[in-house]
Amino acid sequence: VKIINENTPYRIENINKAHVLFLQAIKAYNNKNAEECFDLVCHAIDLNPDQPKAYLLRGKTLLLMMELNEENSNRAIKDFTRTIALDSNLGEAYFRRAMAMKYRNHNAHVCTDLEKAYRSDTSYRKYILEMADSNCSVLLRQLAPALHP
């Protein structure tokens, strides 16, 4: 991975190229072309490693569109963790990381990520409640008392 620092004269050009590649990757993702999406988003990350949504997209591609195995789930977890490090307000990153951790049976971390996702992104609340297992039920009852009378 090529890191571009503030002193690189082509930083703005690289950021612009990365954005274009990221948009192309989204289109490939929406067209269910996992390999093209993955290649485009990897290139975008190489050009601009500070783009949280690019890591989120790459992690989603690994988790949802490619063969789900130990290697891809671990790579997805790393991408979601990087997303969160760059922007801790992206609730989807916590939700997706919880999905990957649940697949890997890292259940101790699942509840924590589900709570953070629940608090930061209302669009995933239904799925969060469905995904939570008995280990998270007390926590989720505190978060959504109306849903758990």
C-alpha atoms as an extended CHARMM CRD file, in Angstrom:
* protein
*
       149  EXT
         1         1  VAL       CA              0.0000000000        0.0000000000        0.0000000000  PROA      1               0.0000000000
         2         2  LYS       CA              1.4100000000        3.3140000000       -1.0830000000  PROA      2               0.0000000000
         3         3  ILE       CA              0.9260000000        5.9560000000        1.5890000000  PROA      3               0.0000000000
         4         4  ILE       CA              0.4950000000        9.4900000000        0.3150000000  PROA      4               0.0000000000
         5         5  ASN       CA              1.5030000000       12.1490000000        2.8140000000  PROA      5               0.0000000000
         6         6  GLU       CA              0.7790000000       15.8610000000        2.9270000000  PROA      6               0.0000000000
         7         7  ASN       CA              4.0580000000       16.6540000000        1.1200000000  PROA      7               0.0000000000
         8         8  THR       CA              3.1830000000       14.6250000000       -1.9560000000  PROA      8               0.0000000000
         9         9  PRO       CA              2.6480000000       17.1620000000       -4.7710000000  PROA      9               0.0000000000
        10        10  TYR       CA             -0.0810000000       15.0890000000       -6.4360000000  PROA      10              0.0000000000
        11        11  ARG       CA             -2.1770000000       14.4790000000       -3.3340000000  PROA      11              0.0000000000
        12        12  ILE       CA             -5.2380000000       16.3730000000       -4.6260000000  PROA      12              0.0000000000
        13        13  GLU       CA             -4.9890000000       14.6110000000       -7.9760000000  PROA      13              0.0000000000
        14        14  ASN       CA             -4.7720000000       11.2430000000       -6.2150000000  PROA      14              0.0000000000
        15        15  ILE       CA             -7.7370000000       12.0590000000       -3.9980000000  PROA      15              0.0000000000
        16        16  ASN       CA             -9.7730000000       13.0120000000       -7.0640000000  PROA      16              0.0000000000
        17        17  LYS       CA             -8.7770000000        9.8170000000       -8.8900000000  PROA      17              0.0000000000
        18        18  ALA       CA             -9.5920000000        7.7940000000       -5.7860000000  PROA      18              0.0000000000
        19        19  HSD       CA            -13.0390000000        9.3700000000       -5.6140000000  PROA      19              0.0000000000
        20        20  VAL       CA            -13.7490000000        8.5100000000       -9.2480000000  PROA      20              0.0000000000
        21        21  LEU       CA            -12.6100000000        4.9220000000       -8.6730000000  PROA      21              0.0000000000
        22        22  PHE       CA            -14.7300000000        4.7270000000       -5.5310000000  PROA      22              0.0000000000
        23        23  LEU       CA            -17.8220000000        5.8340000000       -7.4730000000  PROA      23              0.0000000000
        24        24  GLN       CA            -17.0680000000        3.2180000000      -10.1350000000  PROA      24              0.0000000000
        25        25  ALA       CA            -16.6820000000        0.6140000000       -7.3750000000  PROA      25              0.0000000000
        26        26  ILE       CA            -20.1120000000        1.5270000000       -5.9750000000  PROA      26              0.0000000000
        27        27  LYS       CA            -21.6020000000        1.0410000000       -9.4270000000  PROA      27              0.0000000000
        28        28  ALA       CA            -19.8990000000       -2.3550000000       -9.7370000000  PROA      28              0.0000000000
        29        29  TYR       CA            -21.1700000000       -3.2980000000       -6.2550000000  PROA      29              0.0000000000
        30        30  ASN       CA            -24.7180000000       -2.3100000000       -7.1810000000  PROA      30              0.0000000000
        31        31  ASN       CA            -24.3880000000       -4.4010000000      -10.3550000000  PROA      31              0.0000000000
        32        32  LYS       CA            -23.2440000000       -7.3420000000       -8.1770000000  PROA      32              0.0000000000
        33        33  ASN       CA            -19.8200000000       -7.4550000000       -9.8290000000  PROA      33              0.0000000000
        34        34  ALA       CA            -17.7470000000       -8.3400000000       -6.7770000000  PROA      34              0.0000000000
        35        35  GLU       CA            -14.3650000000       -8.7380000000       -8.4560000000  PROA      35              0.0000000000
        36        36  GLU       CA            -14.5710000000       -5.4390000000      -10.3460000000  PROA      36              0.0000000000
        37        37  CYS       CA            -15.7870000000       -3.6500000000       -7.2220000000  PROA      37              0.0000000000
        38        38  PHE       CA            -12.9950000000       -5.1480000000       -5.1440000000  PROA      38              0.0000000000
        39        39  ASP       CA            -10.3010000000       -4.2050000000       -7.6600000000  PROA      39              0.0000000000
        40        40  LEU       CA            -11.5950000000       -0.6400000000       -8.0460000000  PROA      40              0.0000000000
        41        41  VAL       CA            -11.9620000000        0.0070000000       -4.3410000000  PROA      41              0.0000000000
        42        42  CYS       CA             -8.4970000000       -1.4390000000       -3.6140000000  PROA      42              0.0000000000
        43        43  HSD       CA             -7.0270000000        0.9560000000       -6.1600000000  PROA      43              0.0000000000
        44        44  ALA       CA             -8.9980000000        3.8440000000       -4.6310000000  PROA      44              0.0000000000
        45        45  ILE       CA             -7.6110000000        2.9710000000       -1.1880000000  PROA      45              0.0000000000
        46        46  ASP       CA             -4.0810000000        2.8450000000       -2.6030000000  PROA      46              0.0000000000
        47        47  LEU       CA             -4.5330000000        6.3970000000       -3.9050000000  PROA      47              0.0000000000
        48        48  ASN       CA             -6.3040000000        7.7250000000       -0.8110000000  PROA      48              0.0000000000
        49        49  PRO       CA             -5.9010000000        5.5840000000        2.2990000000  PROA      49              0.0000000000
        50        50  ASP       CA             -7.9130000000        8.0600000000        4.3880000000  PROA      50              0.0000000000
        51        51  GLN       CA            -11.3170000000        7.3770000000        2.7780000000  PROA      51              0.0000000000
        52        52  PRO       CA            -13.4410000000        5.5370000000        5.3780000000  PROA      52              0.0000000000
        53        53  LYS       CA            -16.2860000000        4.6600000000        3.0310000000  PROA      53              0.0000000000
        54        54  ALA       CA            -13.8500000000        2.9300000000        0.6800000000  PROA      54              0.0000000000
        55        55  TYR       CA            -12.7960000000        0.5610000000        3.4750000000  PROA      55              0.0000000000
        56        56  LEU       CA            -16.4610000000        0.0500000000        4.3250000000  PROA      56              0.0000000000
        57        57  LEU       CA            -17.2430000000       -0.8610000000        0.7140000000  PROA      57              0.0000000000
        58        58  ARG       CA            -14.2790000000       -3.2190000000        0.4470000000  PROA      58              0.0000000000
        59        59  GLY       CA            -15.2650000000       -4.9230000000        3.6940000000  PROA      59              0.0000000000
        60        60  LYS       CA            -18.8810000000       -5.2630000000        2.5230000000  PROA      60              0.0000000000
        61        61  THR       CA            -17.6790000000       -6.7340000000       -0.7480000000  PROA      61              0.0000000000
        62        62  LEU       CA            -15.5600000000       -9.2930000000        1.0890000000  PROA      62              0.0000000000
        63        63  LEU       CA            -18.3190000000      -10.1340000000        3.5300000000  PROA      63              0.0000000000
        64        64  LEU       CA            -21.3790000000      -10.1380000000        1.3040000000  PROA      64              0.0000000000
        65        65  MET       CA            -20.2910000000      -10.8010000000       -2.2680000000  PROA      65              0.0000000000
        66        66  MET       CA            -17.2250000000      -13.0010000000       -2.1910000000  PROA      66              0.0000000000
        67        67  GLU       CA            -16.7450000000      -16.4860000000       -0.8190000000  PROA      67              0.0000000000
        68        68  LEU       CA            -17.2470000000      -16.2100000000        2.9270000000  PROA      68              0.0000000000
        69        69  ASN       CA            -14.3360000000      -17.9250000000        4.5840000000  PROA      69              0.0000000000
        70        70  GLU       CA            -11.9150000000      -17.2790000000        7.4230000000  PROA      70              0.0000000000
        71        71  GLU       CA             -9.5100000000      -15.1860000000        5.3360000000  PROA      71              0.0000000000
        72        72  ASN       CA            -12.1590000000      -12.9430000000        3.7920000000  PROA      72              0.0000000000
        73        73  SER       CA            -14.0050000000      -12.4750000000        7.0770000000  PROA      73              0.0000000000
        74        74  ASN       CA            -10.7580000000      -11.4920000000        8.8120000000  PROA      74              0.0000000000
        75        75  ARG       CA             -9.9430000000       -9.0480000000        6.0100000000  PROA      75              0.0000000000
        76        76  ALA       CA            -13.4550000000       -7.6190000000        6.2610000000  PROA      76              0.0000000000
        77        77  ILE       CA            -13.0570000000       -7.1610000000       10.0330000000  PROA      77              0.0000000000
        78        78  LYS       CA             -9.8130000000       -5.2520000000        9.4200000000  PROA      78              0.0000000000
        79        79  ASP       CA            -11.5070000000       -3.0260000000        6.8360000000  PROA      79              0.0000000000
        80        80  PHE       CA            -14.4430000000       -2.2800000000        9.1350000000  PROA      80              0.0000000000
        81        81  THR       CA            -12.0180000000       -1.5370000000       11.9680000000  PROA      81              0.0000000000
        82        82  ARG       CA            -10.1230000000        0.8620000000        9.7100000000  PROA      82              0.0000000000
        83        83  THR       CA            -13.4200000000        2.4920000000        8.7040000000  PROA      83              0.0000000000
        84        84  ILE       CA            -14.2670000000        3.0550000000       12.3560000000  PROA      84              0.0000000000
        85        85  ALA       CA            -10.7900000000        4.4360000000       13.0840000000  PROA      85              0.0000000000
        86        86  LEU       CA            -11.2840000000        6.9850000000       10.3000000000  PROA      86              0.0000000000
        87        87  ASP       CA            -14.9300000000        7.7960000000       11.0980000000  PROA      87              0.0000000000
        88        88  SER       CA            -16.4390000000        6.4050000000       14.2920000000  PROA      88              0.0000000000
        89        89  ASN       CA            -19.8900000000        7.7590000000       13.3470000000  PROA      89              0.0000000000
        90        90  LEU       CA            -20.4620000000        5.2580000000       10.5270000000  PROA      90              0.0000000000
        91        91  GLY       CA            -22.8910000000        2.9040000000       12.2420000000  PROA      91              0.0000000000
        92        92  GLU       CA            -22.9260000000        0.5590000000        9.2780000000  PROA      92              0.0000000000
        93        93  ALA       CA            -19.2460000000       -0.2370000000        9.9230000000  PROA      93              0.0000000000
        94        94  TYR       CA            -20.0630000000       -1.4310000000       13.4500000000  PROA      94              0.0000000000
        95        95  PHE       CA            -22.9980000000       -3.4790000000       12.1610000000  PROA      95              0.0000000000
        96        96  ARG       CA            -20.9750000000       -5.1120000000        9.3750000000  PROA      96              0.0000000000
        97        97  ARG       CA            -18.0520000000       -5.8000000000       11.7300000000  PROA      97              0.0000000000
        98        98  ALA       CA            -20.5000000000       -7.4580000000       14.1340000000  PROA      98              0.0000000000
        99        99  MET       CA            -21.7070000000       -9.6440000000       11.2340000000  PROA      99              0.0000000000
       100       100  ALA       CA            -18.1470000000      -10.6860000000       10.4090000000  PROA      100             0.0000000000
       101       101  MET       CA            -17.3090000000      -11.2970000000       14.0580000000  PROA      101             0.0000000000
       102       102  LYS       CA            -20.4270000000      -13.3960000000       14.5120000000  PROA      102             0.0000000000
       103       103  TYR       CA            -19.3270000000      -15.5070000000       11.5340000000  PROA      103             0.0000000000
       104       104  ARG       CA            -15.9220000000      -15.9120000000       13.2140000000  PROA      104             0.0000000000
       105       105  ASN       CA            -17.5910000000      -16.7310000000       16.5680000000  PROA      105             0.0000000000
       106       106  HSD       CA            -16.0390000000      -13.6800000000       18.2450000000  PROA      106             0.0000000000
       107       107  ASN       CA            -19.2590000000      -13.2760000000       20.1980000000  PROA      107             0.0000000000
       108       108  ALA       CA            -17.7730000000      -11.1360000000       22.9710000000  PROA      108             0.0000000000
       109       109  HSD       CA            -17.2930000000       -8.2960000000       20.4830000000  PROA      109             0.0000000000
       110       110  VAL       CA            -20.5750000000       -8.7170000000       18.6300000000  PROA      110             0.0000000000
       111       111  CYS       CA            -22.7700000000       -7.1460000000       21.3360000000  PROA      111             0.0000000000
       112       112  THR       CA            -20.4950000000       -4.1380000000       21.7200000000  PROA      112             0.0000000000
       113       113  ASP       CA            -20.5510000000       -3.4370000000       17.9970000000  PROA      113             0.0000000000
       114       114  LEU       CA            -24.3010000000       -3.9840000000       17.7860000000  PROA      114             0.0000000000
       115       115  GLU       CA            -24.8310000000       -1.4630000000       20.5680000000  PROA      115             0.0000000000
       116       116  LYS       CA            -22.6390000000        1.1120000000       18.8000000000  PROA      116             0.0000000000
       117       117  ALA       CA            -24.4270000000        0.4620000000       15.5010000000  PROA      117             0.0000000000
       118       118  TYR       CA            -27.8120000000        0.7550000000       17.1900000000  PROA      118             0.0000000000
       119       119  ARG       CA            -26.9110000000        4.0700000000       18.7820000000  PROA      119             0.0000000000
       120       120  SER       CA            -25.3340000000        5.6180000000       15.6970000000  PROA      120             0.0000000000
       121       121  ASP       CA            -27.4970000000        4.4730000000       12.7630000000  PROA      121             0.0000000000
       122       122  THR       CA            -31.2550000000        4.0750000000       12.9100000000  PROA      122             0.0000000000
       123       123  SER       CA            -31.4580000000        2.3950000000        9.4960000000  PROA      123             0.0000000000
       124       124  TYR       CA            -30.0260000000       -0.9030000000       10.8120000000  PROA      124             0.0000000000
       125       125  ARG       CA            -32.0070000000       -1.1920000000       14.0550000000  PROA      125             0.0000000000
       126       126  LYS       CA            -34.3760000000       -3.8900000000       12.7790000000  PROA      126             0.0000000000
       127       127  TYR       CA            -31.4520000000       -6.0370000000       11.5720000000  PROA      127             0.0000000000
       128       128  ILE       CA            -29.4830000000       -5.4010000000       14.7440000000  PROA      128             0.0000000000
       129       129  LEU       CA            -32.3630000000       -6.6570000000       16.8560000000  PROA      129             0.0000000000
       130       130  GLU       CA            -32.7600000000       -9.7150000000       14.6100000000  PROA      130             0.0000000000
       131       131  MET       CA            -29.0360000000      -10.4830000000       14.7320000000  PROA      131             0.0000000000
       132       132  ALA       CA            -28.6530000000      -10.1490000000       18.4720000000  PROA      132             0.0000000000
       133       133  ASP       CA            -28.5850000000      -13.4490000000       20.2630000000  PROA      133             0.0000000000
       134       134  SER       CA            -29.3600000000      -14.2320000000       23.8890000000  PROA      134             0.0000000000
       135       135  ASN       CA            -25.9950000000      -12.7990000000       24.9530000000  PROA      135             0.0000000000
       136       136  CYS       CA            -27.0810000000       -9.3550000000       23.7730000000  PROA      136             0.0000000000
       137       137  SER       CA            -30.7050000000       -9.4410000000       24.9060000000  PROA      137             0.0000000000
       138       138  VAL       CA            -30.1970000000       -7.5280000000       28.1670000000  PROA      138             0.0000000000
       139       139  LEU       CA            -28.2520000000       -4.8230000000       26.3810000000  PROA      139             0.0000000000
       140       140  LEU       CA            -30.8030000000       -4.5860000000       23.5940000000  PROA      140             0.0000000000
       141       141  ARG       CA            -33.6930000000       -4.4350000000       26.0730000000  PROA      141             0.0000000000
       142       142  GLN       CA            -32.0060000000       -1.3690000000       27.5570000000  PROA      142             0.0000000000
       143       143  LEU       CA            -31.6180000000        0.1880000000       24.1150000000  PROA      143             0.0000000000
       144       144  ALA       CA            -35.0860000000       -0.5860000000       22.8180000000  PROA      144             0.0000000000
       145       145  PRO       CA            -37.4740000000       -1.1460000000       25.7400000000  PROA      145             0.0000000000
       146       146  ALA       CA            -40.5240000000       -0.6980000000       23.5460000000  PROA      146             0.0000000000
       147       147  LEU       CA            -39.4180000000       -3.5890000000       21.3430000000  PROA      147             0.0000000000
       148       148  HSD       CA            -38.7870000000       -5.9230000000       24.3150000000  PROA      148             0.0000000000
       149       149  PRO       CA            -41.6510000000       -5.4620000000       26.8400000000  PROA      149             0.0000000000
